[in-house]
XYZ file of N, CA, C and O in Angstrom:
272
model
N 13.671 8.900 4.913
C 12.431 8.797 4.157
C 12.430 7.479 3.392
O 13.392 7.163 2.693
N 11.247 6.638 3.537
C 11.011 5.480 3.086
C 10.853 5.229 1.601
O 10.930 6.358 1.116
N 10.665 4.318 0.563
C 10.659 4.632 -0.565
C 9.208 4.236 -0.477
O 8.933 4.139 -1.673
N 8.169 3.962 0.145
C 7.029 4.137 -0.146
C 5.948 5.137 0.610
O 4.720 5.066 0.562
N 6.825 6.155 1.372
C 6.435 6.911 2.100
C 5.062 8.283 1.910
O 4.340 8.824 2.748
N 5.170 8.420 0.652
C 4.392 8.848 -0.543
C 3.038 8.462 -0.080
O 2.179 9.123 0.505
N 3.061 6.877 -0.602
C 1.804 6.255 -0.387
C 1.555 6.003 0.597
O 0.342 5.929 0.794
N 2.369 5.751 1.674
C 1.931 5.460 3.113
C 0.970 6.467 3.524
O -0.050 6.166 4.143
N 1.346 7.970 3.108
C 0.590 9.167 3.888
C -0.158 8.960 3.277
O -1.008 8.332 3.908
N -0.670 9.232 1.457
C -1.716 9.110 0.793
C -2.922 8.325 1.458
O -3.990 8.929 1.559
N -2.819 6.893 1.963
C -3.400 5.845 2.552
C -4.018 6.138 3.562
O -5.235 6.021 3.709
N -3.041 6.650 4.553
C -3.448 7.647 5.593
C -4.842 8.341 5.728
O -5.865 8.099 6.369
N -4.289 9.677 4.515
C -5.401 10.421 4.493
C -6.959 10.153 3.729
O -7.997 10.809 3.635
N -6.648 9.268 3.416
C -8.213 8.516 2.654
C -8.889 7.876 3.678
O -10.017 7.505 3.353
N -8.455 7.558 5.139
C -9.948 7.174 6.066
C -10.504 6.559 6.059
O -11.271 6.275 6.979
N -10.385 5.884 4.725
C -11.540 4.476 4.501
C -11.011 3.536 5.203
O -9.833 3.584 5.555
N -12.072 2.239 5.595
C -11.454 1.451 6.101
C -10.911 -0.035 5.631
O -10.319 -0.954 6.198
N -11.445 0.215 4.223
C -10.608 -0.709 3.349
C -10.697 -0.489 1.979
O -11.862 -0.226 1.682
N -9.771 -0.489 0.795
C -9.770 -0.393 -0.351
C -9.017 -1.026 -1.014
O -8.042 -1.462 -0.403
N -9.121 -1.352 -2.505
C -8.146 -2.046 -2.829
C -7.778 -0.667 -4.210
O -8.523 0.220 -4.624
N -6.272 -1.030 -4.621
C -5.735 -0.110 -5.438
C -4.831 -1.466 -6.223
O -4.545 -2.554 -5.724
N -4.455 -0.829 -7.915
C -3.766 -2.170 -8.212
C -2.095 -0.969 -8.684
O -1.772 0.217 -8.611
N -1.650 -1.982 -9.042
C -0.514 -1.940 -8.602
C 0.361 -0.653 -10.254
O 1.541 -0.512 -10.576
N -0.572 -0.191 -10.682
C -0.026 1.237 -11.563
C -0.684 2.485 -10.325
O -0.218 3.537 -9.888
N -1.722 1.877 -10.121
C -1.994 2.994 -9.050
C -1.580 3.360 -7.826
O -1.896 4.361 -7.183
N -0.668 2.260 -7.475
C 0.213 2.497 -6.355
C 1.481 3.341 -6.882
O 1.821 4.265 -6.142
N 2.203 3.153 -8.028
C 2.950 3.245 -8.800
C 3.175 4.934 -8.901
O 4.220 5.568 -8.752
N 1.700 5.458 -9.233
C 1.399 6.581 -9.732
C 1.653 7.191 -8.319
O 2.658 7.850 -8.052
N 0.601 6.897 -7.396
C 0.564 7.448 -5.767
C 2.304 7.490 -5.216
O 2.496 8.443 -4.461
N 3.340 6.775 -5.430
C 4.375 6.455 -4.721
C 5.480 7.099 -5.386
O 6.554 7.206 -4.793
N 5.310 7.584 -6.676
C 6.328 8.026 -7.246
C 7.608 6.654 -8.199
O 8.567 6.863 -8.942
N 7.067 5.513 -7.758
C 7.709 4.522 -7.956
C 7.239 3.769 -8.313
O 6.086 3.831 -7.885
N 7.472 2.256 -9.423
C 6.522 1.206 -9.667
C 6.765 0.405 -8.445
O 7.661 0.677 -7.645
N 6.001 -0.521 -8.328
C 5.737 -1.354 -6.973
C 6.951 -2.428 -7.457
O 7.314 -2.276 -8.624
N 7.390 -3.132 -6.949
C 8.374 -4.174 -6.998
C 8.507 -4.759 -5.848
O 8.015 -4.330 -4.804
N 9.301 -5.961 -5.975
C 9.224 -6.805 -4.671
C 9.823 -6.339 -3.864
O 9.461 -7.113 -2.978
N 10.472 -5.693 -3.383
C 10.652 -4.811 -2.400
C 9.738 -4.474 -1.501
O 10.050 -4.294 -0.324
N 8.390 -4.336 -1.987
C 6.982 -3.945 -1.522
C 6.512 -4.799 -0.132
O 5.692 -4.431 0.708
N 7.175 -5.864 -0.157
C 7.078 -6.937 1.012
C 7.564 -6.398 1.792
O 6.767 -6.203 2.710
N 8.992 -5.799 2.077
C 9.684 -5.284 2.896
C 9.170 -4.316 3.519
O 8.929 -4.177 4.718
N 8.934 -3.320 2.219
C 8.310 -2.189 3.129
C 7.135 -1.778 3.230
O 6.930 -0.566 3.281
N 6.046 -2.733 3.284
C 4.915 -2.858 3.573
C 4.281 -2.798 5.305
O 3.211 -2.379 5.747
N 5.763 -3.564 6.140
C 5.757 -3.269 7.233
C 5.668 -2.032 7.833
O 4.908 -1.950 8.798
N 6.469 -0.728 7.367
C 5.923 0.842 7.313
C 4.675 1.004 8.175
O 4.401 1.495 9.270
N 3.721 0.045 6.688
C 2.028 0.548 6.623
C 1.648 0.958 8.026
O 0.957 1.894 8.427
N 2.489 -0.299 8.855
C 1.114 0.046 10.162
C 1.189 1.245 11.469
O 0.501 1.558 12.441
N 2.412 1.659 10.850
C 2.848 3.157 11.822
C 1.586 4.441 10.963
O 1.308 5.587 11.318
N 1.157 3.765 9.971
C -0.207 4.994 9.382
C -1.084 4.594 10.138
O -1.746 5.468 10.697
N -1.435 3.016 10.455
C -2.631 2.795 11.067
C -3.342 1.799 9.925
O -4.424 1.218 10.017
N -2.696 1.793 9.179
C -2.639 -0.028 8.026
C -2.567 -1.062 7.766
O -1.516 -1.643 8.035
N -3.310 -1.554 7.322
C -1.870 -3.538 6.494
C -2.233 -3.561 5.575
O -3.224 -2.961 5.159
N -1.487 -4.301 4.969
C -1.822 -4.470 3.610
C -2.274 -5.904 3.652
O -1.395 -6.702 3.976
N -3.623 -6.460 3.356
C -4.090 -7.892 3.603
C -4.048 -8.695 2.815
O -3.827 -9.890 3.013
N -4.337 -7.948 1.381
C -4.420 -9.163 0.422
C -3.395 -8.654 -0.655
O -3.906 -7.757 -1.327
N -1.946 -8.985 -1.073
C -1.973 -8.520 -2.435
C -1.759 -10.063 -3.508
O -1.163 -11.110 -3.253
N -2.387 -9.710 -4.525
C -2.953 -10.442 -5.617
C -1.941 -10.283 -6.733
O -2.093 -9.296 -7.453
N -0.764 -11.237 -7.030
C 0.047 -10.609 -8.813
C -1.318 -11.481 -9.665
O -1.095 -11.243 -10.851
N -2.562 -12.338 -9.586
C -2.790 -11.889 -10.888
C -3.548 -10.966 -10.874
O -3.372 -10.305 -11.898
N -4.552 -10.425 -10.060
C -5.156 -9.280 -10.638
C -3.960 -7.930 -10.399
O -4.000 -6.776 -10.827
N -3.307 -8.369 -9.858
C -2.210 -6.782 -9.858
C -2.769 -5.847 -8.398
O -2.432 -4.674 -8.238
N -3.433 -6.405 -7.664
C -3.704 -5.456 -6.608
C -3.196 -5.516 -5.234
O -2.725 -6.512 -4.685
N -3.329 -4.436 -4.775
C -3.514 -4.957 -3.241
C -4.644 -4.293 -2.667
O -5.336 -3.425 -3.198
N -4.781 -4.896 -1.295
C -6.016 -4.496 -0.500
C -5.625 -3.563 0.879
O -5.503 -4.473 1.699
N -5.458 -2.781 1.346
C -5.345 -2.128 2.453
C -6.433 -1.853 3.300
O -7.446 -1.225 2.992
N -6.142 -2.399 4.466
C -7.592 -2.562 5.722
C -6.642 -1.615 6.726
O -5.426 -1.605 6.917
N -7.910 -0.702 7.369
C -7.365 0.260 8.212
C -7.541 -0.630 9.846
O -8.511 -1.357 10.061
N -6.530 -0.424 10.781
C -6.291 -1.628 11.665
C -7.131 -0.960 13.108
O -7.122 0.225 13.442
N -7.641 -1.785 13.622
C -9.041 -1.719 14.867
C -8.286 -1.302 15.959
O -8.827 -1.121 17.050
């Protein structure tokens, strides 16, 4: 089990095809605060059917686009 595995499914089940969430709300969703680590296992995302496109440290977010 991944350490962002939490949020991977969460992501999953929301369907949308793009949103952005910032980075307490990933925090909250994951069980974990986000840290750089997040690069690593961001790769995960796309076994949900994900990427993560944009993330932003100054606004604190990232963007997740569901993949075509």
């Amino acid at each position: 089990m991944g350490k962002y595995d939490a949020l991977w499914t969460w992501i999953k089940e929301t369907g949308k095809d793009s949103f952005k969430l910032t980075f307490a709300e990933i925090g909250q969703i994951a069980g974990c605060p986000i840290d750089h680590s997040f690069l690593t296992y961001k790769k995960e995302l796309t076994n949900y059917g994900y990427q993560a496109v944009k993330i932003s440290m100054k606004e604190q977010t990232v963007v997740f686009q569901k993949l075509s």
